[in-house]
Short mmCIF file of C-alpha atoms and ligand atoms in Angstrom, two decimals:
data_model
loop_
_atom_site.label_atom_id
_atom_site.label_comp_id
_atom_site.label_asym_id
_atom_site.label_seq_id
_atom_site.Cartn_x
_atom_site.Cartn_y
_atom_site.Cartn_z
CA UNK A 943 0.00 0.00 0.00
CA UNK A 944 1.19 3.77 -0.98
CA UNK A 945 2.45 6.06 1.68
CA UNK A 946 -0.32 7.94 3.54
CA UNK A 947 -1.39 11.19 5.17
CA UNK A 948 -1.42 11.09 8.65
CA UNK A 949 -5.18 12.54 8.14
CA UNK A 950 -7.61 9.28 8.83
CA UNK A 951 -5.46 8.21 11.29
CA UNK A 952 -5.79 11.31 13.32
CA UNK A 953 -9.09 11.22 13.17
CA UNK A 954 -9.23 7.64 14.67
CA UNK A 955 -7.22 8.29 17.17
CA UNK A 956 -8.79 11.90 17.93
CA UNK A 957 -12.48 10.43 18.37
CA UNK A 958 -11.03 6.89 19.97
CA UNK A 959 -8.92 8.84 22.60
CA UNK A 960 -5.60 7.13 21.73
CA UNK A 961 -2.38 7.61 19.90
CA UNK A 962 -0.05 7.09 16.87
CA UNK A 963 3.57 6.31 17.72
CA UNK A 964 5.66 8.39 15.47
CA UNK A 965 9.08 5.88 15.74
CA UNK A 966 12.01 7.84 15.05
CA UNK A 967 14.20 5.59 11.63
CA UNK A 968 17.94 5.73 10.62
CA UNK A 969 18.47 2.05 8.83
CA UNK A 970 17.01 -1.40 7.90
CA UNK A 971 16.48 -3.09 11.03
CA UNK A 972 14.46 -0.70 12.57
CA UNK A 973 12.43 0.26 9.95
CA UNK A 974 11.90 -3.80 9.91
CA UNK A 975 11.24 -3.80 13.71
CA UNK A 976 8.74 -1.25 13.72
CA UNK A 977 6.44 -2.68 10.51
CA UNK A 978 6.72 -6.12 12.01
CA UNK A 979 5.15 -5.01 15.47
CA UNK A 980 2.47 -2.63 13.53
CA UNK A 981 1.41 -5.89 11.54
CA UNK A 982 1.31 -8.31 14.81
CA UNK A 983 -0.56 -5.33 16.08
CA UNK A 984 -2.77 -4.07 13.07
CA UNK A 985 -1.81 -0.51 13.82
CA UNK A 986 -1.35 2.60 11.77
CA UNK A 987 1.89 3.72 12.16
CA UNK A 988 4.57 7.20 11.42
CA UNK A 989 7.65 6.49 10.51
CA UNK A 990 9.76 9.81 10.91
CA UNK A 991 13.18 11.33 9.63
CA UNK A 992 15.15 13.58 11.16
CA UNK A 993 17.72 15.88 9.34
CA UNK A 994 20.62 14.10 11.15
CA UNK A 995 19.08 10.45 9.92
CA UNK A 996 18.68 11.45 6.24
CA UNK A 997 22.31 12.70 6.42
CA UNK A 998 22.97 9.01 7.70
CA UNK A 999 20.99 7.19 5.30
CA UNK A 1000 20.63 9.36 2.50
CA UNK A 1001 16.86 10.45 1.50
CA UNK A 1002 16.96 8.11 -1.58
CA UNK A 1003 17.82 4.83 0.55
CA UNK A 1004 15.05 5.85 3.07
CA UNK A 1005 12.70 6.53 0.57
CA UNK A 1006 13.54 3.17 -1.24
CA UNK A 1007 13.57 1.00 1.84
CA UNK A 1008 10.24 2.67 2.96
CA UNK A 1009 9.27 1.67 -0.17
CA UNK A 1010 10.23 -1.74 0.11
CA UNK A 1011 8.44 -2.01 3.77
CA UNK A 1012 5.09 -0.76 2.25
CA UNK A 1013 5.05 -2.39 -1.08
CA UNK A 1014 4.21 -5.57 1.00
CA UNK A 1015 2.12 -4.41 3.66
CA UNK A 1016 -1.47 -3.06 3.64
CA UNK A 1017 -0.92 -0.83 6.68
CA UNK A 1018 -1.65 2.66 6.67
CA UNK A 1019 1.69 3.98 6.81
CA UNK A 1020 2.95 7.72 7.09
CA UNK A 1021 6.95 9.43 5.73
CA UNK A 1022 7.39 12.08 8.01
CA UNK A 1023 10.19 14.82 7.98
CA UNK A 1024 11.26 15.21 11.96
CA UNK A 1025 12.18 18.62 12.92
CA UNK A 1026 12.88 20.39 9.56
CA UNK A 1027 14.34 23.22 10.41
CA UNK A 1028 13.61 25.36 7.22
CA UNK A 1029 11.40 25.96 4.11
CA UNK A 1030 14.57 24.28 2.12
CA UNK A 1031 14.30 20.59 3.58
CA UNK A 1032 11.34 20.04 3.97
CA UNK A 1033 10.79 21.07 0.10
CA UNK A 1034 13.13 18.85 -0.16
CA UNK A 1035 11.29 15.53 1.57
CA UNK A 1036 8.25 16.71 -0.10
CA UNK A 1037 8.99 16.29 -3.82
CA UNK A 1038 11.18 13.04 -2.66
CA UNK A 1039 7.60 11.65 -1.81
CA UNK A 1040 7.61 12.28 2.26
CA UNK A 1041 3.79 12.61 3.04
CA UNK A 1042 3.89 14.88 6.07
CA UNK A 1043 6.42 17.45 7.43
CA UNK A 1044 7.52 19.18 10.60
CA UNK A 1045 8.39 22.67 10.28
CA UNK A 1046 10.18 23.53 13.40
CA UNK A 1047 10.34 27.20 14.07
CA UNK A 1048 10.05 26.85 17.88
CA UNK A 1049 13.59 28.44 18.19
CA UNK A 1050 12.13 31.58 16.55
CA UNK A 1051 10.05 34.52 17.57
CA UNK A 1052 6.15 34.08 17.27
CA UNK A 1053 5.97 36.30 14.26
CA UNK A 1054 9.04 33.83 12.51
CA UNK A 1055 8.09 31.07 13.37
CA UNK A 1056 4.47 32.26 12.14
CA UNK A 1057 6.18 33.37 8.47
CA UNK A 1058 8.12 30.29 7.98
CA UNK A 1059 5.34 27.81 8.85
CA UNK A 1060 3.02 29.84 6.55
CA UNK A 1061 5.37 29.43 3.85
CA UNK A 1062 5.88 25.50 4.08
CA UNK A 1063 2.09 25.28 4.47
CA UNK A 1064 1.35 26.84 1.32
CA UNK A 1065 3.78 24.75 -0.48
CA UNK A 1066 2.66 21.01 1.13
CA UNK A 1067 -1.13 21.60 1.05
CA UNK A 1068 -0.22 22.55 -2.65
CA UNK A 1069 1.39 18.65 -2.92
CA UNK A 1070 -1.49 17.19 -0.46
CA UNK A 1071 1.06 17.15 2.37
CA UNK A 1072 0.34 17.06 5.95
CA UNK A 1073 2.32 20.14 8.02
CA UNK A 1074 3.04 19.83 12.14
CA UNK A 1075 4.29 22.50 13.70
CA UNK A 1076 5.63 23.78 17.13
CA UNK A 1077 5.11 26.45 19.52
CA UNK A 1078 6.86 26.43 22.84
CA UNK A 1079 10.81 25.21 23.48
CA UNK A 1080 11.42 21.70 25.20
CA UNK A 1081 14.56 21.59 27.09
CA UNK A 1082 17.65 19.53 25.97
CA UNK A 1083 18.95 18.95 22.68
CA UNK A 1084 17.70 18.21 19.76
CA UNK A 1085 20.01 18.37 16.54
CA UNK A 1086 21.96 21.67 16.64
CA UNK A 1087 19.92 23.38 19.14
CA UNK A 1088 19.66 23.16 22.66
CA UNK A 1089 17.21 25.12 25.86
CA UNK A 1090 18.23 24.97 29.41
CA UNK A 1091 14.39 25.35 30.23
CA UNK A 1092 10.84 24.58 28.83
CA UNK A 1093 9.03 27.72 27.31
CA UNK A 1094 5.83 25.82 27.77
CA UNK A 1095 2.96 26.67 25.22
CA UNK A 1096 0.64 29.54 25.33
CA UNK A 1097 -2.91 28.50 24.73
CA UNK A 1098 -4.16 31.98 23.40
CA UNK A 1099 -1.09 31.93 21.02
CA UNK A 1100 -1.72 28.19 20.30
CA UNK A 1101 -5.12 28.93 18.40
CA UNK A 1102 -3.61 32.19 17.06
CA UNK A 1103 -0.90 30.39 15.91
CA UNK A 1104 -2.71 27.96 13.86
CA UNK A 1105 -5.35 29.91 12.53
CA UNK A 1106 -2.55 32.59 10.94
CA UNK A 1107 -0.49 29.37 9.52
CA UNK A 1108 -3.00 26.65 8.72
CA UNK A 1109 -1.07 24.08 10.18
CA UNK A 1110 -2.58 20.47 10.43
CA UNK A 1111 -1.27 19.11 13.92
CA UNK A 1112 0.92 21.15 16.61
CA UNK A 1113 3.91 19.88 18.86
CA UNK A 1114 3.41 21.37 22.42
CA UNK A 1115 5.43 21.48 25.02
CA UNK A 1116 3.98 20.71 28.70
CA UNK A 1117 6.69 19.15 30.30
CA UNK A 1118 8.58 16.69 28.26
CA UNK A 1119 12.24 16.76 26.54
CA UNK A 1120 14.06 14.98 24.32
CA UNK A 1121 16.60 12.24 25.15
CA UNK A 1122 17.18 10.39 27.89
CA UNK A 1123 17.12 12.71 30.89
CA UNK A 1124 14.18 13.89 31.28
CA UNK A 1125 13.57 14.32 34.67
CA UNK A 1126 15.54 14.45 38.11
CA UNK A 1127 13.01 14.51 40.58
CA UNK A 1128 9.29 13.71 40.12
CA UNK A 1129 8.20 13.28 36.45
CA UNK A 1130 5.30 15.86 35.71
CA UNK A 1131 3.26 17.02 32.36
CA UNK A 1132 1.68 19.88 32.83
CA UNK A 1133 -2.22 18.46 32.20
CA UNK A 1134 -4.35 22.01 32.79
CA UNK A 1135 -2.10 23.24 29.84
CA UNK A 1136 -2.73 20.51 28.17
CA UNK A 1137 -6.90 20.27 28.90
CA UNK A 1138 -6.58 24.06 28.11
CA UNK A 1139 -5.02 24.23 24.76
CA UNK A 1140 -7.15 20.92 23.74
CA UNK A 1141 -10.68 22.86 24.52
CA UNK A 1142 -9.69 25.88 23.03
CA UNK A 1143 -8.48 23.46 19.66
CA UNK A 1144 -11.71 21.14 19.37
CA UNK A 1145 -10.56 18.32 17.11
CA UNK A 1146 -7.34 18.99 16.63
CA UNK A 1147 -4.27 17.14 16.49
CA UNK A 1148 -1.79 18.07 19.11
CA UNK A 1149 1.76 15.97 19.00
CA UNK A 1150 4.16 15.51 22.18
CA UNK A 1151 7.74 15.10 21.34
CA UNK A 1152 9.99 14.26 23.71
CA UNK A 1153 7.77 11.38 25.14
CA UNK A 1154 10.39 7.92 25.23
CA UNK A 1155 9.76 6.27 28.92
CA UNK A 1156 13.01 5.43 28.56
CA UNK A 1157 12.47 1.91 29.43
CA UNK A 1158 14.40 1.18 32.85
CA UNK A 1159 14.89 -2.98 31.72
CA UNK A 1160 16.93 -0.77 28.95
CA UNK A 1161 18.86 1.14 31.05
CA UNK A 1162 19.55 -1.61 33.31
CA UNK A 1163 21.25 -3.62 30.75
CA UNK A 1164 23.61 -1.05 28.88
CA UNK A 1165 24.91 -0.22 32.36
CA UNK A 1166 25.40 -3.89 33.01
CA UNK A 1167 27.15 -4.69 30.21
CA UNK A 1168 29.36 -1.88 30.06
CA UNK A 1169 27.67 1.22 29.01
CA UNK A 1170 27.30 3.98 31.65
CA UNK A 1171 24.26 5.92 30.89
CA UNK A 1172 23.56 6.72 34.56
CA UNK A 1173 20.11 6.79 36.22
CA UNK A 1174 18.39 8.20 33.01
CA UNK A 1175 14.26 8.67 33.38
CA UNK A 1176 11.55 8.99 31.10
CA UNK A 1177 7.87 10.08 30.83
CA UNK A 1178 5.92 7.23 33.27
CA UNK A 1179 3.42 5.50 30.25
CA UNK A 1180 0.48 6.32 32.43
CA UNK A 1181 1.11 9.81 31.58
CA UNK A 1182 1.08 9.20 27.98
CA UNK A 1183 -1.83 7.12 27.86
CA UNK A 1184 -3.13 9.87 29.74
CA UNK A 1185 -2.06 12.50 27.47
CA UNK A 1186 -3.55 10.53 24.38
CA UNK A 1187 -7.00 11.05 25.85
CA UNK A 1188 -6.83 15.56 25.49
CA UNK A 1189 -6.02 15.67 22.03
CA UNK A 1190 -2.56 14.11 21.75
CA UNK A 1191 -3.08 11.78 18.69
CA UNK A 1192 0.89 11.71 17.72
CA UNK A 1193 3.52 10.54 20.25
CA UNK A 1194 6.71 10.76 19.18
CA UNK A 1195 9.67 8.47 20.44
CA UNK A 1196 13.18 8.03 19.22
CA UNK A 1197 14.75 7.46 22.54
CA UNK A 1198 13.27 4.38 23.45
CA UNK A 1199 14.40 2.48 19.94
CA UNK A 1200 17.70 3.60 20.35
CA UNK A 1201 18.36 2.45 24.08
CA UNK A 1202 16.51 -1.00 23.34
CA UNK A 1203 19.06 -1.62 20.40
CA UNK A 1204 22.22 -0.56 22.18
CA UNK A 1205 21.00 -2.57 24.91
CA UNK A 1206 20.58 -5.74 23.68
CA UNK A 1207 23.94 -5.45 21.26
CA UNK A 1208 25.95 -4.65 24.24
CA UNK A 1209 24.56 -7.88 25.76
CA UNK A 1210 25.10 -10.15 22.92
CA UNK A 1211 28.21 -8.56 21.98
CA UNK A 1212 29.50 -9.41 25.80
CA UNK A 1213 27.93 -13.08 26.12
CA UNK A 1214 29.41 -14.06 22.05
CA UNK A 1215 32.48 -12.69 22.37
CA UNK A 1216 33.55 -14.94 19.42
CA UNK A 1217 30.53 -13.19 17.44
CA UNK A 1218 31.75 -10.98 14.30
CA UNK A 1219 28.48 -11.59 11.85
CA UNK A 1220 26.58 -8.23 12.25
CA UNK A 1221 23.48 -9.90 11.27
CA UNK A 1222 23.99 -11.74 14.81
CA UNK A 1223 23.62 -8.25 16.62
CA UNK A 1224 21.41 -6.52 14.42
CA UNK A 1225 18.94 -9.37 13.73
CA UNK A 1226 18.91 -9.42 18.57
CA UNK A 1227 18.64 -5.29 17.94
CA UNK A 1228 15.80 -6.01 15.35
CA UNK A 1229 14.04 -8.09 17.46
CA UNK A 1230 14.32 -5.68 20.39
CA UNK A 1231 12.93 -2.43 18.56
CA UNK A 1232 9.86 -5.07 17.44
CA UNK A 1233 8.91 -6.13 20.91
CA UNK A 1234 9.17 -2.98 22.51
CA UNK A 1235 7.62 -0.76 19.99
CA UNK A 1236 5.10 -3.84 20.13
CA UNK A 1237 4.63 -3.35 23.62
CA UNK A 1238 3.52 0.54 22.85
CA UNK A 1239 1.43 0.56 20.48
CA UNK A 1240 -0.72 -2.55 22.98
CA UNK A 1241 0.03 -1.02 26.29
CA UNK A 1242 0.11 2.80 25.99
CA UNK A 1243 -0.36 3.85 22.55
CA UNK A 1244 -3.81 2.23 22.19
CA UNK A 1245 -3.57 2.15 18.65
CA UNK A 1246 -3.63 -1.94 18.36
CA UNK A 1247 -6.07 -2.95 15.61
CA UNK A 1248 -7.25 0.88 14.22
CA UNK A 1249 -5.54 0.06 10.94
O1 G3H B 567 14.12 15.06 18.19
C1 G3H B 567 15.14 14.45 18.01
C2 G3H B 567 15.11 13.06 17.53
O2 G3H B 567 15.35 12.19 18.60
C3 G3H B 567 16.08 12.86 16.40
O3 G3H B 567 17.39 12.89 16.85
O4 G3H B 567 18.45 14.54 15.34
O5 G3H B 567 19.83 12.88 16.63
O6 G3H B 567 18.43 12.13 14.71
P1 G3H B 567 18.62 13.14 15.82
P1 13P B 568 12.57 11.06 22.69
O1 13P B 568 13.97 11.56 22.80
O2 13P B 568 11.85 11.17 23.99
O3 13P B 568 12.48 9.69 22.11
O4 13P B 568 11.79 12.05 21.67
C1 13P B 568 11.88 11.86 20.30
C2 13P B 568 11.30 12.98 19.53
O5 13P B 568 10.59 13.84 20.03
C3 13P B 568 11.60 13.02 18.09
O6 13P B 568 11.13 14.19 17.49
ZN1 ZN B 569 11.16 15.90 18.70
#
């Protein structure tokens, strides 16, 4: 089956008070990982890019392998540009054959970031392309920039913001950040914002970025077998599953993938020591990003069976 908008699926999710997992790709195995566990599961699904993985890859060979995962598959599936950061790329993923975009202006004043999400609007909704945007700054790092704090989202500026741009879906932030230290103390979303900006938006897609639990059973097992990633802490899935039911219907997480596959190479790397056949590794790391992306979309996506 063809790439799709995110579109129908939104609206599933919207009215069914549950989520799409938008899994973040770089190669093969976890594009493999993640269409195996939305089969088993019968769930629509977003595979995303981000500027960093189509340097890695190369657009074409993510286009082609995407192509190569759907050909065979009737799930509705979704291309989606992470994070552009200007009109330039995500032009760019849009006549390569991405079907939605992020336009990213979140590090820019209101009135920029309103200017160049107008811009890319005009130009995918000319090519039947979905556009997210962001308002509001999550802390930590994400590509080449970086907040020490959260600017969390304005709801007044939330509903101007999409009614001056046209935007399809918007990335908030209430609380969450990306990577894998997200919170020291208590983990907290900020729900009234949330319940706020949702009312004052009836029907409309909101996104959370930022939102990998960053599965402890991970964690555990790069530090015991020789990684040192500290005491790193995600957003609890209640909260998620929570968040899913005010609007959220896109729930992004990169995080997760990538701590499951180090995990489990570290692991076999350290009990095979005589292992040098990367399909040994990758095929355990494949396996991992199924199960646990698997384990989402049953236990806190909610998105099992809406395909
Ligand atoms: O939002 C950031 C995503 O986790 C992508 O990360 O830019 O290192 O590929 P990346
Ligand atoms: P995590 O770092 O929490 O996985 O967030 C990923 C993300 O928001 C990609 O845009
Ligand atoms: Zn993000």
């Amino acid at each position: 089956m063809p790439l799709v908008s995110p579109k129908e699926m939104f609206a599933k999710a919207y009215a069914g008070k549950f989520a799409i997992g938008a899994f973040n790709v770089n190669n093969m195995e976890i594009i493999q990982g993640i269409m195996e566990a939305g089969q088993e599961e019968r769930s629509p699904l977003i595979l995303q890019v981000s500027a960093g993985a189509r340097k890695y890859a190369g657009q074409n060979y993510i286009v082609k392998l995407m192509e190569a995962a759907t050909e065979s598959s009737d799930l509705p599936v979704v291309l989606h540009l992470d994070h552009g950061k200007d009109f330039t790329i995500c032009k760019e993923v849009i006549d390569g054959g991405f079907t939605s975009v992020m336009i990213d202006g979140s590090s820019h004043s209101f009135e920029d970031n309103i200017r160049v999400t107008k811009e890319v609007v005009d130009y995918a909704h000319e090519h039947g392309v979905w556009v997210e945007a962001e308002l509001g700054v999550l802390a930590g790092v994400e590509e080449d920039v970086s907040a020490d704090d959260h600017i969390y989202t304005n709801p007044d500026q939330a509903v101007e913001f999409v009614e001056r741009t046209g935007c399809d879906s918007l990335a908030i932030a209430i609380g969450t950040s990306h990577g894998a230290y997200k919170f020291t103390g208590e983990a907290r979303l900020d729900f009234d914002r949330l319940e706020k900006i949702s009312n004052m938006l009836p029907q409309y897609p909101l996104v959370l970025h930022g939102a990998s639990s960053v599965l402890q059973e991970f964690v555990h097992m790069c530090n015991e077998y020789g990684g040192d990633i500290g005491s790193a802490q995600g957003v609890p899935e209640e909260l998620l599953r929570k968040a899913a039911t005010f609007g959220v219907c896109k729930i992004n997480i990169d995080t997760d993938i990538r701590l499951a596959m180090t995990a489990v190479v570290r692991k076999y790397l350290q009990e095979n020591p005589a292992a040098f056949d990367p399909r040994s590794y990758l095929g355990a790391a494949r396996t991992a990003v199924k199960d646990m992306v698997q384990h989402k979309i049953k236990n806190v996506l909610g998105s099992s069976n809406a395909a």
